[in-house]
């Protein structure tokens, strides 16, 4: 928290620009509302630092309330910064969020997660804690934060933004679904034919070590050749660029964690449990479907969780070969030197990865024998 306090007082909190083409003028916290307001806003962070000294349950609860209050206050403070800095005669003026506020947002969210863990709050309560923060951002964006630069980028591309999210999710879902089916088949084959295990994991390890851009490049020529030879592939949209190489690469990268987790999960079931099932008269198929697979499912889901989070990030890189998705905004923003456009693509990717990680992790906990929901 001391790092956040220094960042608040020393780094730029916002910048204001007359339009999208002109670089913004940076402002520190004391330059927006004066030193007294900047120091007053520092008090909750000082209080959290004090509460962290010899913490107990009550002090941690107070610290949690203060962190939530800080996160709720951030968009409201930005609204006051708009009123103080934006010139009403310049309707195209844009308020950019400075490095100080990005760092504070990151640190406060980390503190929130740490406090939830220390207080042993359930995942459901953790999600409920985010509701007032989301509500504060929604109200502020609706009423006062129209000049916010990233919000202006969204307003100019709202239709593309929704399409990009849906396409991103579709590509990730198709890749994870295909890798899950292939992973289960490969893991079962490796269990049945032991000779396949070393060769199979060796090949998957090699695929995993190839850099993503290099793998996209390796797939370009073969897919272009196939599309030129077979009309039905071309009619499906298969070509050297676009969704086809992106999907194949995502499936390739997803296979190693999927196969490894499935193999380890199936092998990790206690032999005594299998013997007991057979002793009860279960057939080989019944033992697998009713005993081995349910016991292995939490570990298999961990593989799905790892693969999904990895695929959400890699799909952004696939935009370089015309695969679309949220990565398109990132590379457009880099080409135009518009960091707010970059953030418009990057922030939803981070949010999607966190949500997927939380949901699949919660599902694995619920299925795990003796786990906590």
Tab-separated table of C-alpha atoms in Angstrom:
chain	number	residue	atom	x	y	z
A	1	UNK	CA	0.000	0.000	0.000
A	2	UNK	CA	2.954	2.336	0.583
A	3	UNK	CA	3.837	1.925	-3.114
A	4	UNK	CA	0.300	2.992	-4.008
A	5	UNK	CA	0.553	6.018	-1.728
A	6	UNK	CA	3.801	7.127	-3.391
A	7	UNK	CA	2.292	6.538	-6.842
A	8	UNK	CA	-0.750	8.643	-5.910
A	9	UNK	CA	1.364	11.598	-4.836
A	10	UNK	CA	4.246	11.372	-7.326
A	11	UNK	CA	2.929	9.977	-10.618
A	12	UNK	CA	0.456	11.368	-13.151
A	13	UNK	CA	-3.134	10.504	-12.295
A	14	UNK	CA	-4.836	11.799	-15.443
A	15	UNK	CA	-4.046	13.569	-18.695
A	16	UNK	CA	-6.310	15.843	-20.687
A	17	UNK	CA	-6.158	16.273	-24.471
A	18	UNK	CA	-8.257	18.555	-26.740
A	19	UNK	CA	-8.834	15.680	-29.211
A	20	UNK	CA	-7.650	12.180	-30.193
A	21	UNK	CA	-4.735	13.382	-32.330
A	22	UNK	CA	-3.027	15.599	-29.750
A	23	UNK	CA	-1.016	14.210	-26.850
A	24	UNK	CA	-2.587	14.872	-23.464
A	25	UNK	CA	-1.228	17.170	-20.760
A	26	UNK	CA	-0.437	15.079	-17.649
A	27	UNK	CA	-1.635	16.097	-14.184
A	28	UNK	CA	-0.666	14.842	-10.759
A	29	UNK	CA	-3.188	14.430	-7.952
A	30	UNK	CA	-2.413	17.778	-6.265
A	31	UNK	CA	-2.736	19.598	-9.607
A	32	UNK	CA	-6.368	18.513	-10.014
A	33	UNK	CA	-8.011	19.566	-6.732
A	34	UNK	CA	-5.082	20.899	-4.697
A	35	UNK	CA	-2.804	19.446	-2.034
A	36	UNK	CA	-5.465	19.258	0.663
A	37	UNK	CA	-7.686	17.006	-1.456
A	38	UNK	CA	-4.748	14.810	-2.473
A	39	UNK	CA	-3.672	14.364	1.145
A	40	UNK	CA	-7.255	13.766	2.267
A	41	UNK	CA	-7.593	11.004	-0.334
A	42	UNK	CA	-4.396	9.430	1.064
A	43	UNK	CA	-5.923	8.876	4.509
A	44	UNK	CA	-7.732	5.576	3.668
A	45	UNK	CA	-4.468	4.125	2.335
A	46	UNK	CA	-2.649	5.227	5.511
A	47	UNK	CA	-5.448	3.666	7.571
A	48	UNK	CA	-5.103	0.345	5.700
A	49	UNK	CA	-1.345	0.384	6.329
A	50	UNK	CA	-2.050	0.904	10.038
A	51	UNK	CA	-4.637	-1.879	10.132
A	52	UNK	CA	-2.165	-4.257	8.478
A	53	UNK	CA	0.053	-3.899	11.585
A	54	UNK	CA	-0.796	-6.878	13.840
A	55	UNK	CA	-3.953	-7.778	11.937
A	56	UNK	CA	-6.907	-9.621	13.442
A	57	UNK	CA	-10.305	-10.463	11.992
A	58	UNK	CA	-11.904	-7.146	12.958
A	59	UNK	CA	-9.029	-5.045	11.588
A	60	UNK	CA	-9.048	-7.051	8.360
A	61	UNK	CA	-12.801	-6.459	7.966
A	62	UNK	CA	-12.294	-2.707	8.399
A	63	UNK	CA	-9.438	-2.797	5.876
A	64	UNK	CA	-11.664	-4.683	3.431
A	65	UNK	CA	-14.377	-2.016	3.766
A	66	UNK	CA	-11.790	0.727	3.151
A	67	UNK	CA	-10.411	-0.976	0.019
A	68	UNK	CA	-13.908	-1.383	-1.405
A	69	UNK	CA	-14.553	2.267	-0.594
A	70	UNK	CA	-11.392	3.299	-2.458
A	71	UNK	CA	-12.357	1.242	-5.514
A	72	UNK	CA	-15.857	2.759	-5.481
A	73	UNK	CA	-14.439	6.259	-5.076
A	74	UNK	CA	-12.060	5.993	-8.047
A	75	UNK	CA	-14.655	6.570	-10.833
A	76	UNK	CA	-16.310	9.273	-8.733
A	77	UNK	CA	-12.976	11.050	-8.325
A	78	UNK	CA	-12.445	10.778	-12.113
A	79	UNK	CA	-15.831	12.459	-12.591
A	80	UNK	CA	-14.667	15.383	-10.446
A	81	UNK	CA	-11.434	15.511	-12.486
A	82	UNK	CA	-13.513	15.828	-15.677
A	83	UNK	CA	-15.394	18.777	-14.157
A	84	UNK	CA	-12.163	20.420	-13.037
A	85	UNK	CA	-10.021	19.920	-16.168
A	86	UNK	CA	-12.266	19.474	-19.229
A	87	UNK	CA	-13.044	22.699	-21.110
A	88	UNK	CA	-16.806	22.884	-21.879
A	89	UNK	CA	-15.950	24.731	-25.123
A	90	UNK	CA	-13.988	21.698	-26.385
A	91	UNK	CA	-16.545	18.860	-26.792
A	92	UNK	CA	-13.910	16.495	-28.197
A	93	UNK	CA	-11.669	16.790	-25.119
A	94	UNK	CA	-10.527	13.434	-23.740
A	95	UNK	CA	-9.491	12.513	-20.219
A	96	UNK	CA	-6.917	9.719	-20.094
A	97	UNK	CA	-6.249	7.643	-16.975
A	98	UNK	CA	-2.648	8.073	-15.830
A	99	UNK	CA	-0.121	5.523	-14.637
A	100	UNK	CA	-0.850	6.321	-10.985
A	101	UNK	CA	-4.511	5.296	-11.157
A	102	UNK	CA	-3.760	2.136	-13.182
A	103	UNK	CA	-1.194	1.115	-10.565
A	104	UNK	CA	-3.596	1.905	-7.727
A	105	UNK	CA	-6.386	-0.075	-9.386
A	106	UNK	CA	-4.061	-3.074	-9.725
A	107	UNK	CA	-2.791	-2.818	-6.128
A	108	UNK	CA	-6.230	-2.313	-4.583
A	109	UNK	CA	-7.627	-5.320	-6.416
A	110	UNK	CA	-4.677	-7.403	-5.184
A	111	UNK	CA	-5.321	-6.209	-1.625
A	112	UNK	CA	-9.023	-7.043	-2.036
A	113	UNK	CA	-8.172	-10.616	-3.131
A	114	UNK	CA	-5.661	-10.999	-0.277
A	115	UNK	CA	-8.163	-9.791	2.327
A	116	UNK	CA	-10.869	-12.104	0.970
A	117	UNK	CA	-8.444	-15.004	1.289
A	118	UNK	CA	-7.350	-14.076	4.819
A	119	UNK	CA	-10.956	-13.641	5.970
A	120	UNK	CA	-11.796	-16.991	4.326
A	121	UNK	CA	-14.749	-15.545	2.469
A	122	UNK	CA	-16.383	-17.804	-0.112
A	123	UNK	CA	-16.064	-17.210	-3.846
A	124	UNK	CA	-19.706	-16.089	-3.961
A	125	UNK	CA	-19.078	-13.401	-1.335
A	126	UNK	CA	-15.975	-12.385	-3.282
A	127	UNK	CA	-18.084	-11.762	-6.382
A	128	UNK	CA	-20.653	-9.849	-4.307
A	129	UNK	CA	-17.888	-7.531	-3.096
A	130	UNK	CA	-17.325	-6.456	-6.708
A	131	UNK	CA	-20.950	-5.380	-7.214
A	132	UNK	CA	-20.688	-1.872	-5.638
A	133	UNK	CA	-17.475	-1.256	-7.605
A	134	UNK	CA	-19.080	-2.262	-10.909
A	135	UNK	CA	-22.167	-0.203	-10.066
A	136	UNK	CA	-20.039	2.879	-9.300
A	137	UNK	CA	-18.225	2.578	-12.651
A	138	UNK	CA	-21.501	2.032	-14.529
A	139	UNK	CA	-23.208	5.072	-12.966
A	140	UNK	CA	-20.141	7.277	-13.462
A	141	UNK	CA	-19.718	6.269	-17.107
A	142	UNK	CA	-23.418	6.843	-17.771
A	143	UNK	CA	-23.599	10.283	-16.155
A	144	UNK	CA	-20.245	11.993	-15.912
A	145	UNK	CA	-17.400	10.175	-17.665
A	146	UNK	CA	-18.287	10.638	-21.313
A	147	UNK	CA	-14.948	12.460	-21.946
A	148	UNK	CA	-13.002	9.462	-20.609
A	149	UNK	CA	-10.694	8.507	-23.492
A	150	UNK	CA	-11.207	4.727	-23.321
A	151	UNK	CA	-14.978	5.266	-23.127
A	152	UNK	CA	-14.860	7.457	-26.234
A	153	UNK	CA	-12.967	4.658	-28.044
A	154	UNK	CA	-15.713	2.251	-26.996
A	155	UNK	CA	-18.499	4.599	-28.115
A	156	UNK	CA	-16.950	4.850	-31.572
A	157	UNK	CA	-16.723	1.047	-31.895
A	158	UNK	CA	-19.528	-0.323	-29.727
A	159	UNK	CA	-20.911	-2.647	-32.459
A	160	UNK	CA	-17.435	-3.932	-33.378
A	161	UNK	CA	-16.650	-4.349	-29.680
A	162	UNK	CA	-19.596	-6.679	-29.027
A	163	UNK	CA	-18.865	-8.663	-32.208
A	164	UNK	CA	-15.194	-8.935	-31.256
A	165	UNK	CA	-16.023	-10.310	-27.791
A	166	UNK	CA	-18.443	-12.884	-29.221
A	167	UNK	CA	-15.979	-13.946	-31.917
A	168	UNK	CA	-13.157	-14.142	-29.359
A	169	UNK	CA	-15.271	-16.391	-27.131
A	170	UNK	CA	-16.371	-18.525	-30.091
A	171	UNK	CA	-12.782	-19.109	-31.214
A	172	UNK	CA	-11.672	-19.965	-27.663
A	173	UNK	CA	-14.678	-22.256	-27.129
A	174	UNK	CA	-14.118	-24.087	-30.417
A	175	UNK	CA	-10.412	-24.599	-29.671
A	176	UNK	CA	-10.934	-25.728	-26.057
A	177	UNK	CA	-13.811	-28.038	-27.051
A	178	UNK	CA	-11.776	-29.695	-29.804
A	179	UNK	CA	-8.698	-30.028	-27.579
A	180	UNK	CA	-10.817	-31.547	-24.799
A	181	UNK	CA	-12.142	-34.271	-27.103
A	182	UNK	CA	-8.704	-34.930	-28.624
A	183	UNK	CA	-7.081	-34.809	-25.191
A	184	UNK	CA	-9.419	-37.450	-23.755
A	185	UNK	CA	-8.893	-39.738	-26.749
A	186	UNK	CA	-5.097	-39.348	-26.606
A	187	UNK	CA	-4.979	-39.885	-22.839
A	188	UNK	CA	-7.060	-43.072	-23.140
A	189	UNK	CA	-4.814	-44.340	-25.950
A	190	UNK	CA	-1.702	-43.608	-23.871
A	191	UNK	CA	-3.152	-45.558	-20.948
A	192	UNK	CA	-4.011	-48.508	-23.173
A	193	UNK	CA	-0.827	-48.499	-25.273
A	194	UNK	CA	2.042	-47.541	-22.974
A	195	UNK	CA	4.427	-47.118	-25.900
A	196	UNK	CA	2.450	-44.095	-27.051
A	197	UNK	CA	3.014	-42.168	-23.826
A	198	UNK	CA	6.638	-41.129	-24.340
A	199	UNK	CA	6.235	-40.361	-28.049
A	200	UNK	CA	2.910	-38.559	-27.527
A	201	UNK	CA	4.117	-36.285	-24.741
A	202	UNK	CA	7.324	-35.662	-26.716
A	203	UNK	CA	5.407	-34.395	-29.751
A	204	UNK	CA	3.079	-32.260	-27.612
A	205	UNK	CA	6.063	-30.764	-25.773
A	206	UNK	CA	7.648	-29.786	-29.088
A	207	UNK	CA	4.428	-28.083	-30.236
A	208	UNK	CA	4.221	-26.239	-26.919
A	209	UNK	CA	7.760	-24.853	-27.294
A	210	UNK	CA	7.141	-23.315	-30.746
A	211	UNK	CA	6.500	-19.549	-30.416
A	212	UNK	CA	2.953	-18.613	-31.352
A	213	UNK	CA	3.878	-16.309	-34.245
A	214	UNK	CA	6.221	-18.961	-35.665
A	215	UNK	CA	3.457	-21.564	-35.498
A	216	UNK	CA	1.057	-19.218	-37.306
A	217	UNK	CA	3.714	-18.764	-39.987
A	218	UNK	CA	4.280	-22.523	-40.308
A	219	UNK	CA	0.555	-23.113	-40.856
A	220	UNK	CA	0.166	-20.363	-43.453
A	221	UNK	CA	1.636	-22.154	-46.493
A	222	UNK	CA	0.036	-25.617	-45.971
A	223	UNK	CA	-3.427	-24.165	-45.366
A	224	UNK	CA	-3.158	-21.851	-48.382
A	225	UNK	CA	-2.123	-24.864	-50.516
A	226	UNK	CA	-5.018	-26.980	-49.232
A	227	UNK	CA	-7.534	-24.176	-49.833
A	228	UNK	CA	-6.259	-23.822	-53.416
A	229	UNK	CA	-6.534	-27.595	-54.036
A	230	UNK	CA	-9.879	-28.313	-52.402
A	231	UNK	CA	-12.811	-26.037	-53.121
A	232	UNK	CA	-14.860	-27.299	-50.172
A	233	UNK	CA	-12.151	-26.099	-47.796
A	234	UNK	CA	-12.073	-22.691	-49.473
A	235	UNK	CA	-15.872	-22.498	-49.251
A	236	UNK	CA	-15.550	-23.021	-45.466
A	237	UNK	CA	-13.253	-20.015	-45.254
A	238	UNK	CA	-10.060	-22.021	-44.778
A	239	UNK	CA	-7.010	-20.093	-45.978
A	240	UNK	CA	-3.481	-19.233	-44.943
A	241	UNK	CA	-4.754	-16.425	-42.743
A	242	UNK	CA	-7.906	-15.983	-40.686
A	243	UNK	CA	-9.658	-18.326	-38.289
A	244	UNK	CA	-8.254	-21.637	-39.615
A	245	UNK	CA	-4.545	-21.257	-38.656
A	246	UNK	CA	-5.588	-19.526	-35.434
A	247	UNK	CA	-7.894	-22.401	-34.465
A	248	UNK	CA	-5.323	-25.079	-35.351
A	249	UNK	CA	-2.606	-23.296	-33.379
A	250	UNK	CA	-4.879	-22.870	-30.358
A	251	UNK	CA	-5.785	-26.558	-30.454
A	252	UNK	CA	-2.089	-27.470	-30.720
A	253	UNK	CA	-1.136	-25.317	-27.723
A	254	UNK	CA	-4.073	-26.621	-25.687
A	255	UNK	CA	-3.330	-30.300	-26.140
A	256	UNK	CA	-0.383	-30.666	-23.754
A	257	UNK	CA	-2.112	-29.393	-20.570
A	258	UNK	CA	-5.318	-31.161	-21.563
A	259	UNK	CA	-3.709	-34.551	-22.236
A	260	UNK	CA	-1.370	-34.336	-19.248
A	261	UNK	CA	-4.130	-33.473	-16.776
A	262	UNK	CA	-6.489	-36.116	-18.172
A	263	UNK	CA	-3.781	-38.799	-18.119
A	264	UNK	CA	-2.625	-37.939	-14.588
A	265	UNK	CA	-6.231	-37.727	-13.348
A	266	UNK	CA	-7.177	-41.143	-14.698
A	267	UNK	CA	-3.942	-42.729	-13.474
A	268	UNK	CA	-4.263	-41.111	-10.041
A	269	UNK	CA	-7.398	-42.976	-8.979
A	270	UNK	CA	-6.551	-45.322	-6.109
A	271	UNK	CA	-6.270	-48.982	-7.276
A	272	UNK	CA	-8.140	-50.075	-4.125
A	273	UNK	CA	-11.170	-48.030	-5.209
A	274	UNK	CA	-11.137	-49.698	-8.646
A	275	UNK	CA	-10.778	-53.135	-7.065
A	276	UNK	CA	-13.697	-52.410	-4.750
A	277	UNK	CA	-15.857	-51.423	-7.717
A	278	UNK	CA	-14.955	-54.604	-9.559
A	279	UNK	CA	-15.573	-56.592	-6.408
A	280	UNK	CA	-19.102	-55.211	-6.368
A	281	UNK	CA	-19.659	-56.741	-9.786
A	282	UNK	CA	-19.202	-53.658	-11.946
A	283	UNK	CA	-18.102	-54.248	-15.527
A	284	UNK	CA	-15.002	-52.575	-16.981
A	285	UNK	CA	-17.150	-49.922	-18.649
A	286	UNK	CA	-19.220	-49.293	-15.509
A	287	UNK	CA	-16.063	-48.973	-13.422
A	288	UNK	CA	-14.677	-46.371	-15.802
A	289	UNK	CA	-17.874	-44.313	-16.207
A	290	UNK	CA	-19.166	-44.526	-12.630
A	291	UNK	CA	-15.953	-44.620	-10.577
A	292	UNK	CA	-12.728	-43.653	-12.366
A	293	UNK	CA	-14.084	-40.796	-14.500
A	294	UNK	CA	-16.050	-38.995	-11.709
A	295	UNK	CA	-13.007	-39.187	-9.403
A	296	UNK	CA	-10.746	-37.856	-12.173
A	297	UNK	CA	-13.093	-35.075	-13.240
A	298	UNK	CA	-11.802	-32.273	-10.899
A	299	UNK	CA	-8.237	-32.685	-12.217
A	300	UNK	CA	-9.514	-32.834	-15.817
A	301	UNK	CA	-11.377	-29.578	-15.166
A	302	UNK	CA	-8.151	-28.022	-13.907
A	303	UNK	CA	-6.698	-28.815	-17.330
A	304	UNK	CA	-9.719	-27.186	-18.984
A	305	UNK	CA	-9.225	-24.124	-16.770
A	306	UNK	CA	-5.545	-23.781	-17.643
A	307	UNK	CA	-6.236	-24.333	-21.332
A	308	UNK	CA	-9.106	-21.823	-21.437
A	309	UNK	CA	-7.115	-19.041	-19.770
A	310	UNK	CA	-4.164	-19.733	-22.073
A	311	UNK	CA	-6.393	-19.753	-25.176
A	312	UNK	CA	-8.050	-16.435	-24.231
A	313	UNK	CA	-4.628	-14.787	-24.220
A	314	UNK	CA	-3.283	-16.497	-27.356
A	315	UNK	CA	-6.386	-15.604	-29.369
A	316	UNK	CA	-5.380	-11.953	-28.999
A	317	UNK	CA	-2.092	-12.695	-30.791
A	318	UNK	CA	-4.008	-14.490	-33.551
A	319	UNK	CA	-5.429	-11.124	-34.634
A	320	UNK	CA	-2.065	-10.552	-36.349
A	321	UNK	CA	-3.034	-13.134	-38.995
A	322	UNK	CA	-6.541	-11.779	-39.469
A	323	UNK	CA	-8.296	-14.053	-36.993
A	324	UNK	CA	-10.279	-11.148	-35.514
A	325	UNK	CA	-11.376	-10.938	-31.898
A	326	UNK	CA	-10.335	-8.438	-29.250
A	327	UNK	CA	-6.713	-8.546	-30.360
A	328	UNK	CA	-7.739	-6.472	-33.387
A	329	UNK	CA	-8.206	-3.417	-31.150
A	330	UNK	CA	-4.805	-3.995	-29.549
A	331	UNK	CA	-2.914	-4.055	-32.848
A	332	UNK	CA	-4.969	-1.199	-34.322
A	333	UNK	CA	-4.148	0.851	-31.236
A	334	UNK	CA	-0.440	0.021	-31.491
A	335	UNK	CA	-0.448	1.039	-35.161
A	336	UNK	CA	-2.163	4.350	-34.401
A	337	UNK	CA	-0.194	4.978	-31.160
A	338	UNK	CA	-3.573	5.125	-29.377
A	339	UNK	CA	-3.068	3.492	-25.995
A	340	UNK	CA	-6.726	3.831	-25.047
A	341	UNK	CA	-7.651	1.710	-28.075
A	342	UNK	CA	-5.049	-0.847	-26.950
A	343	UNK	CA	-6.666	-0.914	-23.510
A	344	UNK	CA	-10.119	-1.312	-25.076
A	345	UNK	CA	-8.900	-4.671	-26.382
A	346	UNK	CA	-6.607	-5.661	-23.516
A	347	UNK	CA	-8.885	-5.017	-20.514
A	348	UNK	CA	-11.738	-7.310	-21.683
A	349	UNK	CA	-9.197	-10.066	-22.381
A	350	UNK	CA	-7.917	-9.795	-18.811
A	351	UNK	CA	-11.491	-9.763	-17.495
A	352	UNK	CA	-12.460	-12.812	-19.574
A	353	UNK	CA	-9.406	-14.732	-18.353
A	354	UNK	CA	-10.149	-13.884	-14.701
A	355	UNK	CA	-13.825	-14.826	-15.016
A	356	UNK	CA	-13.012	-18.123	-16.777
A	357	UNK	CA	-10.391	-18.921	-14.142
A	358	UNK	CA	-12.798	-18.176	-11.284
A	359	UNK	CA	-15.774	-20.072	-12.740
A	360	UNK	CA	-13.855	-23.191	-13.781
A	361	UNK	CA	-11.859	-23.153	-10.523
A	362	UNK	CA	-15.106	-22.970	-8.519
A	363	UNK	CA	-16.592	-25.820	-10.549
A	364	UNK	CA	-13.486	-27.971	-9.971
A	365	UNK	CA	-13.654	-27.247	-6.218
A	366	UNK	CA	-17.309	-28.231	-6.113
A	367	UNK	CA	-16.650	-31.523	-7.886
A	368	UNK	CA	-13.530	-32.357	-5.900
A	369	UNK	CA	-14.191	-34.831	-3.145
A	370	UNK	CA	-14.045	-32.915	0.135
A	371	UNK	CA	-13.535	-29.578	-1.646
A	372	UNK	CA	-15.218	-26.343	-0.637
A	373	UNK	CA	-17.628	-24.571	-2.994
